[in-house]
mmCIF file of N, CA and C in Angstrom:
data_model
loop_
_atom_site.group_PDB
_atom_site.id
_atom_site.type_symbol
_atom_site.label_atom_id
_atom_site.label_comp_id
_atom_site.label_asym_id
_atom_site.label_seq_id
_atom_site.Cartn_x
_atom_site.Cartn_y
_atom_site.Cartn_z
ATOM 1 N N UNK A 17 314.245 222.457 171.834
ATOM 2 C CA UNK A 17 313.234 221.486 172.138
ATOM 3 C C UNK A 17 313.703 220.116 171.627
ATOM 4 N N UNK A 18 313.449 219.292 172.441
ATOM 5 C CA UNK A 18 313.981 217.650 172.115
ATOM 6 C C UNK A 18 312.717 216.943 171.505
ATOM 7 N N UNK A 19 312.555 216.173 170.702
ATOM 8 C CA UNK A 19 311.295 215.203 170.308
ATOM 9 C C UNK A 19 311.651 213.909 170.512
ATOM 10 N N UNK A 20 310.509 213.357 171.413
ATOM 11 C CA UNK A 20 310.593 212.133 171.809
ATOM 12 C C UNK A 20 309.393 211.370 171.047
ATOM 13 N N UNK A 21 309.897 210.045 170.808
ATOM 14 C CA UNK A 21 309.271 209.325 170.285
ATOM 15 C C UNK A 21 308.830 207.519 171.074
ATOM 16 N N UNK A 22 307.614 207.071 171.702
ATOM 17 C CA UNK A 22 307.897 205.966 172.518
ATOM 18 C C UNK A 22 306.330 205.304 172.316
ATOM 19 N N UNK A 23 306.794 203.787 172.041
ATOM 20 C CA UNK A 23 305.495 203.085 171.723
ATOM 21 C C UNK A 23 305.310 202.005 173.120
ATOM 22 N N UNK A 24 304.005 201.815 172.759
ATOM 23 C CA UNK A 24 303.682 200.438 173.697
ATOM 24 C C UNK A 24 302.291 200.172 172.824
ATOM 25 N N UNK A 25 301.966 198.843 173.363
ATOM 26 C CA UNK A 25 300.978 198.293 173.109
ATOM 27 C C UNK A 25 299.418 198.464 173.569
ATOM 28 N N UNK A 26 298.313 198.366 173.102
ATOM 29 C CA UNK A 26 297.135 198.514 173.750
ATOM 30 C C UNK A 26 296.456 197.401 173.313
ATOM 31 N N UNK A 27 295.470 196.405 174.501
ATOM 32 C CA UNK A 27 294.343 195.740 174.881
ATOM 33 C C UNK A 27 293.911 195.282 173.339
ATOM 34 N N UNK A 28 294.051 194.655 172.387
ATOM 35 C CA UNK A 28 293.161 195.447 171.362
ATOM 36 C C UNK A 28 291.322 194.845 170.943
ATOM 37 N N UNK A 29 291.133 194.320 172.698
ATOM 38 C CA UNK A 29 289.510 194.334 171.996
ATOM 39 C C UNK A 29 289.237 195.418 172.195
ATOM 40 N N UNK A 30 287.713 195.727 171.262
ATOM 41 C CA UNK A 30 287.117 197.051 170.733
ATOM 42 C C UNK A 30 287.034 197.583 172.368
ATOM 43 N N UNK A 31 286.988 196.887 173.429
ATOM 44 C CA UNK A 31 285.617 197.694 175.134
ATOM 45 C C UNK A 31 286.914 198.528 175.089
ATOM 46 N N UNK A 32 288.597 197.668 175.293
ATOM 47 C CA UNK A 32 289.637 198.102 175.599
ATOM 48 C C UNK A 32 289.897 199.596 174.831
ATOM 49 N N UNK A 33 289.976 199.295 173.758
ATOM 50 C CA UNK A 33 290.090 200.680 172.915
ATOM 51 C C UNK A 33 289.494 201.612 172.820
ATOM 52 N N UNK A 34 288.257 201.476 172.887
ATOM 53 C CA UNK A 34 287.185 202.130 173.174
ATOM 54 C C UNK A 34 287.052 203.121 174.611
ATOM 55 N N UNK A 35 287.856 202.290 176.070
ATOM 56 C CA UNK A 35 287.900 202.678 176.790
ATOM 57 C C UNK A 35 289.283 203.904 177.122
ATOM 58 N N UNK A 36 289.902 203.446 176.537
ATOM 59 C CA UNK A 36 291.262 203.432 176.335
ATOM 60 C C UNK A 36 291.167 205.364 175.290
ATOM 61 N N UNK A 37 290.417 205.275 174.776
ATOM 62 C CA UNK A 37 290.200 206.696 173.964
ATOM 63 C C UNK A 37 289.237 207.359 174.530
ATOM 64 N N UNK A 38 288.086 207.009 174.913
ATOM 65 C CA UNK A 38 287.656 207.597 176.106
ATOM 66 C C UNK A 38 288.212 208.437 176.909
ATOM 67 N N UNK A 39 289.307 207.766 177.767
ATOM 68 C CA UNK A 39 289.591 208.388 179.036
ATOM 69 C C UNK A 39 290.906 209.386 178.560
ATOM 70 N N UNK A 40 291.577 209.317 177.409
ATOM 71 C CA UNK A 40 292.049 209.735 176.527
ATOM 72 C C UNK A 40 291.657 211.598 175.716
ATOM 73 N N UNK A 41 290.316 211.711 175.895
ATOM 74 C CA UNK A 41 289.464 212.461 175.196
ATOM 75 C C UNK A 41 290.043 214.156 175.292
ATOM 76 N N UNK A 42 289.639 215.127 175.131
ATOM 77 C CA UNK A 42 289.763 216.418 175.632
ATOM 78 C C UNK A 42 288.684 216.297 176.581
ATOM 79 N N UNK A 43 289.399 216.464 178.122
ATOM 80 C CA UNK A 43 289.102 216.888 179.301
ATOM 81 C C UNK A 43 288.528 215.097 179.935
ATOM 82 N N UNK A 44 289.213 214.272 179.171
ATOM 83 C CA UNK A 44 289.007 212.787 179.985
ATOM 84 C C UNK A 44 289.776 212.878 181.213
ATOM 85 N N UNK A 45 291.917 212.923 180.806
ATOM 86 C CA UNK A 45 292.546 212.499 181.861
ATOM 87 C C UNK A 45 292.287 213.771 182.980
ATOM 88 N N UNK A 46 292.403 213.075 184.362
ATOM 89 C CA UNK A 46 292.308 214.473 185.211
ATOM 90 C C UNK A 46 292.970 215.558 185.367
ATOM 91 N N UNK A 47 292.486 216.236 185.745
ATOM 92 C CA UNK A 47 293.404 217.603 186.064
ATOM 93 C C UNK A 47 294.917 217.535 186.348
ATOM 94 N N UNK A 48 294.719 216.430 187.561
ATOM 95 C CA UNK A 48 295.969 216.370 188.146
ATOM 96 C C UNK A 48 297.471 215.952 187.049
ATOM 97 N N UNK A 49 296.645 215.168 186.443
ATOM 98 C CA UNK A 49 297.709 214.114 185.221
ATOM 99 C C UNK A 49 298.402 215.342 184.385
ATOM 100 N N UNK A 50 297.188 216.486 183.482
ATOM 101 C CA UNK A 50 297.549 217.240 182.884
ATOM 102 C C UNK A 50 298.876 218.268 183.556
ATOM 103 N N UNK A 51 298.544 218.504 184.689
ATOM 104 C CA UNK A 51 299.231 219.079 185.556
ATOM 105 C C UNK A 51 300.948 218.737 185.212
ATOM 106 N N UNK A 52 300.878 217.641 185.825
ATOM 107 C CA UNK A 52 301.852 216.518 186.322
ATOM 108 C C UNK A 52 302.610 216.767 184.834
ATOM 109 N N UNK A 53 302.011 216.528 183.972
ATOM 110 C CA UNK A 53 302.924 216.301 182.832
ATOM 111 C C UNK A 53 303.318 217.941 182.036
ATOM 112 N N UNK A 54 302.723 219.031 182.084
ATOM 113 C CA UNK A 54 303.264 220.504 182.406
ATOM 114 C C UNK A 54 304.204 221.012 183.377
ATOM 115 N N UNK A 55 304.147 220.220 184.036
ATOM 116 C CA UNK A 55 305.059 220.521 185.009
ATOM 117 C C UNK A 55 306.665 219.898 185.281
ATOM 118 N N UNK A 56 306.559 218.764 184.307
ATOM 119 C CA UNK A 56 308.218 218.134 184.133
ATOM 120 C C UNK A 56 308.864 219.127 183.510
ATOM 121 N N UNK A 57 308.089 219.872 182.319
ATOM 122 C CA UNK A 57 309.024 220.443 181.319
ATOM 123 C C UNK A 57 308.091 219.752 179.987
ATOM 124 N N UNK A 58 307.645 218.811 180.007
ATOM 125 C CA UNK A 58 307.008 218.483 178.787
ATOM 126 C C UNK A 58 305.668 219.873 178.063
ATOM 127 N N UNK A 59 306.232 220.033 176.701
ATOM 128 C CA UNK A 59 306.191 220.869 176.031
ATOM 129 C C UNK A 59 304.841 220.668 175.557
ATOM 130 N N UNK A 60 304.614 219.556 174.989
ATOM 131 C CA UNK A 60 303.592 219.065 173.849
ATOM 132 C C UNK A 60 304.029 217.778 174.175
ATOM 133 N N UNK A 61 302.448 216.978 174.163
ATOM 134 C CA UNK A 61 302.580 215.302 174.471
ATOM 135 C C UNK A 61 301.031 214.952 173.417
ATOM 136 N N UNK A 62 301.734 213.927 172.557
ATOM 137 C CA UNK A 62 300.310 213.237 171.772
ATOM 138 C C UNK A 62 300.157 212.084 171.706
ATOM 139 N N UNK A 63 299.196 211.362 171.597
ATOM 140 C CA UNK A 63 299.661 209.402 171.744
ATOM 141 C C UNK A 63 298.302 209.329 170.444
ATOM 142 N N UNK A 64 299.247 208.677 170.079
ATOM 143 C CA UNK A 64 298.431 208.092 168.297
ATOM 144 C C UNK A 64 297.941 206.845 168.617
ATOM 145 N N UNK A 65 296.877 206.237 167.896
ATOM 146 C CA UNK A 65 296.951 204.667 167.812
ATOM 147 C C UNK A 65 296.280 204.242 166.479
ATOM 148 N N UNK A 66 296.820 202.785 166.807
ATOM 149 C CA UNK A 66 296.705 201.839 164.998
ATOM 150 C C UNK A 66 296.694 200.560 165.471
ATOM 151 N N UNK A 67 295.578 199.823 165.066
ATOM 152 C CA UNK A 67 295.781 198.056 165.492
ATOM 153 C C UNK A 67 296.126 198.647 166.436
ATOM 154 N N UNK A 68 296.697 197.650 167.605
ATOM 155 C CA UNK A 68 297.032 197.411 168.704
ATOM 156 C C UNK A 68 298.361 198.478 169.416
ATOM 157 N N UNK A 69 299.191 199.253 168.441
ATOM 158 C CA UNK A 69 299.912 200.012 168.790
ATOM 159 C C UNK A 69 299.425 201.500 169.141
ATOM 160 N N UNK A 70 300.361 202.094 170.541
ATOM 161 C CA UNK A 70 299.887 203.122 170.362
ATOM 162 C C UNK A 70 301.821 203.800 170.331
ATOM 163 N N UNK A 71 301.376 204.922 170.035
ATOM 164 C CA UNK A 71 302.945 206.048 169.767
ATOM 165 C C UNK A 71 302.429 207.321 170.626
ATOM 166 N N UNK A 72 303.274 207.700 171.687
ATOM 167 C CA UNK A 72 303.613 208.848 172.130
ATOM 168 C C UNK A 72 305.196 209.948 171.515
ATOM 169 N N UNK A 73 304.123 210.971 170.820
ATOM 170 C CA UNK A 73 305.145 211.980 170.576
ATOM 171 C C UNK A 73 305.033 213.166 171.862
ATOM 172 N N UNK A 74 306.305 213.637 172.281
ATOM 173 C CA UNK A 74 306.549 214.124 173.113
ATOM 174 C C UNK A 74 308.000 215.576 172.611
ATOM 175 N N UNK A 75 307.050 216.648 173.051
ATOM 176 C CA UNK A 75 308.130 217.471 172.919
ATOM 177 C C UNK A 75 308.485 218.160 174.021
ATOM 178 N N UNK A 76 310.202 218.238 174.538
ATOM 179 C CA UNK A 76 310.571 218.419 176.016
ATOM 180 C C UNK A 76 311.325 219.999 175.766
ATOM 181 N N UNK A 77 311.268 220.260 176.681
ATOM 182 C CA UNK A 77 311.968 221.769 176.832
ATOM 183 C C UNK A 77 313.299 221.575 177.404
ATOM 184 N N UNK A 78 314.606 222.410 177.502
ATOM 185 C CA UNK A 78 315.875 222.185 178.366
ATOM 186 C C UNK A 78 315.831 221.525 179.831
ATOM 187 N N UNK A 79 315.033 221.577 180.466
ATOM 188 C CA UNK A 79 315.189 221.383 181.567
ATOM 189 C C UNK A 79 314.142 219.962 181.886
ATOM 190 N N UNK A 80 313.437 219.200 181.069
ATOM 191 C CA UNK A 80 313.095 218.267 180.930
ATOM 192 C C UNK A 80 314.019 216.954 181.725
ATOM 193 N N UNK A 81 313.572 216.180 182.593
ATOM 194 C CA UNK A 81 314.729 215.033 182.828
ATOM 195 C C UNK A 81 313.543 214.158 183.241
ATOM 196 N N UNK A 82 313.535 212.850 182.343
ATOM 197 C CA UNK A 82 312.911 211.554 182.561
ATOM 198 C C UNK A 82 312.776 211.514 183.984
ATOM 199 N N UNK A 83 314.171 210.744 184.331
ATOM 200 C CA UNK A 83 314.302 210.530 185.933
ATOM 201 C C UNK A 83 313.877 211.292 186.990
ATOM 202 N N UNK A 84 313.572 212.785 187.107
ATOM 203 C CA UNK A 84 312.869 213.516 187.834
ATOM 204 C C UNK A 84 311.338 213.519 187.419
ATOM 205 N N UNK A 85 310.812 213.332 186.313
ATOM 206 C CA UNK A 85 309.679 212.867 186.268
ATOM 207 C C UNK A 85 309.107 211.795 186.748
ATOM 208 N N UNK A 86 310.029 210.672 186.498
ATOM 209 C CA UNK A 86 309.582 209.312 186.976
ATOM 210 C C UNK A 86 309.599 209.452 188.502
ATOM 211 N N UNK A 87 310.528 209.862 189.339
ATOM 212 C CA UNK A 87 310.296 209.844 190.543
ATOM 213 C C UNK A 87 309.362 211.105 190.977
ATOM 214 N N UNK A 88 309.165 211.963 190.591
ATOM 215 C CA UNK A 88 307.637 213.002 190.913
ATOM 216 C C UNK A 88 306.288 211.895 190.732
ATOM 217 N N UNK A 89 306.258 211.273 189.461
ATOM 218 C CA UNK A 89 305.257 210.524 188.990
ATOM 219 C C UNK A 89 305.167 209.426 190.030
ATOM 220 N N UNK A 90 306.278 208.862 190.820
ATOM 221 C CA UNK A 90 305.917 207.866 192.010
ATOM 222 C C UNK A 90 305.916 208.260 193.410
ATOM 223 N N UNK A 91 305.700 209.705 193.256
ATOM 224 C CA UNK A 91 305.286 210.079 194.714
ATOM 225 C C UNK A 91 304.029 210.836 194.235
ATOM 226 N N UNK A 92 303.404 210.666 193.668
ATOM 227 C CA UNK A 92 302.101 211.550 193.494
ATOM 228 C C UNK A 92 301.229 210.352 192.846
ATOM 229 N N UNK A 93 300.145 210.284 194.463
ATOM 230 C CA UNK A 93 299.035 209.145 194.265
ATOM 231 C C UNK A 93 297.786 209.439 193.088
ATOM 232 N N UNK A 94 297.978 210.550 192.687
ATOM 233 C CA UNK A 94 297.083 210.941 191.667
ATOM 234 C C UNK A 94 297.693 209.939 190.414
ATOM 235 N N UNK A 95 298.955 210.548 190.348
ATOM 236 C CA UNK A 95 299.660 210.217 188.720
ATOM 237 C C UNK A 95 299.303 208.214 189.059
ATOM 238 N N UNK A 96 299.699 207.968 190.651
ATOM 239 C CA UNK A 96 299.940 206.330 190.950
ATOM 240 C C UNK A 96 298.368 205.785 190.333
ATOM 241 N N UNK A 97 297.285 206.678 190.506
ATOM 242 C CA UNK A 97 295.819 205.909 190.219
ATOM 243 C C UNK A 97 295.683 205.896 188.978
ATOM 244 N N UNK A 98 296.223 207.110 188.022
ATOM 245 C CA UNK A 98 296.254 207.012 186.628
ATOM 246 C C UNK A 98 296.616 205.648 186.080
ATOM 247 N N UNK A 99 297.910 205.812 186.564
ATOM 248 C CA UNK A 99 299.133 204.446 186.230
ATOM 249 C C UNK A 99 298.165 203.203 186.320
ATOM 250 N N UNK A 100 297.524 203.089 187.118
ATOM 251 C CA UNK A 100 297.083 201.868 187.691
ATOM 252 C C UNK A 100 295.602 201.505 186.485
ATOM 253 N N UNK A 101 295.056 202.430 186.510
ATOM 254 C CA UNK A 101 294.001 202.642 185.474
ATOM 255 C C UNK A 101 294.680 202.126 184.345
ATOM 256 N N UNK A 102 295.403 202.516 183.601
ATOM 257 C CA UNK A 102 295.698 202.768 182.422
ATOM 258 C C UNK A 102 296.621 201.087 182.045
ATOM 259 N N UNK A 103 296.778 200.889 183.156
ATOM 260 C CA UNK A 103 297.246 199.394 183.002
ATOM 261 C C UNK A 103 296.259 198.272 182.714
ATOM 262 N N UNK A 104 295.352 198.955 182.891
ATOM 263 C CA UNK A 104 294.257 197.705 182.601
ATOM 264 C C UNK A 104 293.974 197.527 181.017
ATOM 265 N N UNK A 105 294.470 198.532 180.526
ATOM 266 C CA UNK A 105 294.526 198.664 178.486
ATOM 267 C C UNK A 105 295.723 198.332 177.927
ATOM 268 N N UNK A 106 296.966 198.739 178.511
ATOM 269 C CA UNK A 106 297.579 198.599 178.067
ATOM 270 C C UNK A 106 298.619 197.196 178.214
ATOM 271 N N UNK A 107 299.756 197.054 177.021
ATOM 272 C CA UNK A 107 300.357 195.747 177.035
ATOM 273 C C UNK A 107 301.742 196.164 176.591
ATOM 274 N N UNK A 108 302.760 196.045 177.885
ATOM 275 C CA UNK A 108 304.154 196.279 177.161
ATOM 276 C C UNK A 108 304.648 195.539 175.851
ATOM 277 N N UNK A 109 305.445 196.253 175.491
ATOM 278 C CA UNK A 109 306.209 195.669 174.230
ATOM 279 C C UNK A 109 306.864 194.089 174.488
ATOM 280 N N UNK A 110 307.157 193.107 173.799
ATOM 281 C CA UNK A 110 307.558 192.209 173.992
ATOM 282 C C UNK A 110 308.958 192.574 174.415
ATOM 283 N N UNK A 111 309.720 193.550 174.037
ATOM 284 C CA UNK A 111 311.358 193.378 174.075
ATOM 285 C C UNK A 111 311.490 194.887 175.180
ATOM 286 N N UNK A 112 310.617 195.009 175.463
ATOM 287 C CA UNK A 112 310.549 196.089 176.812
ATOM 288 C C UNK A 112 311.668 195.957 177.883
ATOM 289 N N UNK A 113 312.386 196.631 178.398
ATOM 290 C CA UNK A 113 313.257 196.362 179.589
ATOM 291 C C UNK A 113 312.225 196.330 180.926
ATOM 292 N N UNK A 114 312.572 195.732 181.942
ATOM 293 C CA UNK A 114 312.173 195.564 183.234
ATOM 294 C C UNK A 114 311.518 196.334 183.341
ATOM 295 N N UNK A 115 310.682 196.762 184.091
ATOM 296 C CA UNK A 115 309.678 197.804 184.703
ATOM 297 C C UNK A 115 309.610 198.979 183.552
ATOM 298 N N UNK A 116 309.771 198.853 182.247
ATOM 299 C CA UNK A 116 309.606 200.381 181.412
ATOM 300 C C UNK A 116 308.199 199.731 180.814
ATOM 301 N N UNK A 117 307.551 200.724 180.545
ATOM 302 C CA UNK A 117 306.185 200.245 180.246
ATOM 303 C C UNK A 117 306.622 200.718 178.232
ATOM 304 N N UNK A 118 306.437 202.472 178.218
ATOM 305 C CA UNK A 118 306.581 203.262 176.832
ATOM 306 C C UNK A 118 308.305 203.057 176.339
ATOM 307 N N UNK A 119 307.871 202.484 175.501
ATOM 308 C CA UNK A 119 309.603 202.314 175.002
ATOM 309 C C UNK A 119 309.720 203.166 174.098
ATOM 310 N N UNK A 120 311.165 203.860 174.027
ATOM 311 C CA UNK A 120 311.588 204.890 173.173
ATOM 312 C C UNK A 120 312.480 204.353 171.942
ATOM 313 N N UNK A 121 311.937 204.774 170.726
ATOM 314 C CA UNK A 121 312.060 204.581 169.582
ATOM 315 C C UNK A 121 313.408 205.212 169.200
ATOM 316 N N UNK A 122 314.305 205.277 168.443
ATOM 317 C CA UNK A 122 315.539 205.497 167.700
ATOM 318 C C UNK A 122 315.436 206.442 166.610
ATOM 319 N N UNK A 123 315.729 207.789 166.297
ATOM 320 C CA UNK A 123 315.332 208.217 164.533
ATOM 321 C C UNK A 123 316.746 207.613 163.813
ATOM 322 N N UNK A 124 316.438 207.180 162.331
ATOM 323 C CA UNK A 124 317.342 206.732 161.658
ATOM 324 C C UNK A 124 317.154 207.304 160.350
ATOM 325 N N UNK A 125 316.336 208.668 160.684
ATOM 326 C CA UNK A 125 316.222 208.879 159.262
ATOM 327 C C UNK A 125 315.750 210.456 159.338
ATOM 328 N N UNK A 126 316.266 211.501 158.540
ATOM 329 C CA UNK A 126 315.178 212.822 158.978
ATOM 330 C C UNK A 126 315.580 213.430 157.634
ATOM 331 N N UNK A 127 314.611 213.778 157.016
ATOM 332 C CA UNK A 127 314.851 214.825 155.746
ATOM 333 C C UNK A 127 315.428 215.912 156.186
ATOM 334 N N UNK A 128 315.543 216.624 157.223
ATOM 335 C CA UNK A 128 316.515 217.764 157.171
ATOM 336 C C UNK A 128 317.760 217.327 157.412
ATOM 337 N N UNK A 129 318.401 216.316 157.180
ATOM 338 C CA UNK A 129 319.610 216.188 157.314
ATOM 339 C C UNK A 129 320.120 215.305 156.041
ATOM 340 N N UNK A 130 318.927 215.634 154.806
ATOM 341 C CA UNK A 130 319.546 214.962 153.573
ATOM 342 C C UNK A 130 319.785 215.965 152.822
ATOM 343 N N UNK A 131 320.520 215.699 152.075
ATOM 344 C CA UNK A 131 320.939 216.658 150.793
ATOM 345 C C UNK A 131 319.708 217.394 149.779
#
């Protein structure tokens, strides 16, 4: 299993956040979304938030591949209405590349690999 780690920003007035955890909830996002994201290979998916940041931890199985997700995720008008929703809360990172919304974080540090 791989662990992914990827932040972006959220809205941070209270309606935004508020809304933003809402749709967030057990049994908010739709069916379809839950689906969609069982079905890449993603193992376990959690999104934290603090102030204005939020963090997605993500755990992928072998056969997991971004790029086949991303293009499933842009042919499926379900996942496209999510996307579209969810843009109204959220705020890319300042140092974000082109069109990436969740930017993936670096580990530089892990206690099982200290003495």
């Amino acid at each position: 299993m791989t662990r992914h780690l990827l932040f972006l920003d959220i809205d941070p007035s209270s309606a935004s956040v508020a809304a933003y955890r809402d749709w967030h909830r057990a049994g908010g996002p739709p069916a379809a979304i839950n689906r969609s994201i069982r079905a890449s290979g993603i193992e376990s998916l959690e999104i934290w938030h603090v102030g204005d940041r939020l963090a997605m931890i993500m755990e992928t199985g072998p056969d997991f591949s971004a790029a086949a997700k991303a293009a499933a995720d842009a042919a499926d008008p379900d996942v496209q209405a999510w996307e579209a929703l969810m843009e109204r809360f959220q705020r890319r990172l300042p140092f974000a590349p082109d069109g990436e919304k969740w930017v993936a974080a670096e580990r530089v540090y892990s206690l099982d690999e200290q003495p």
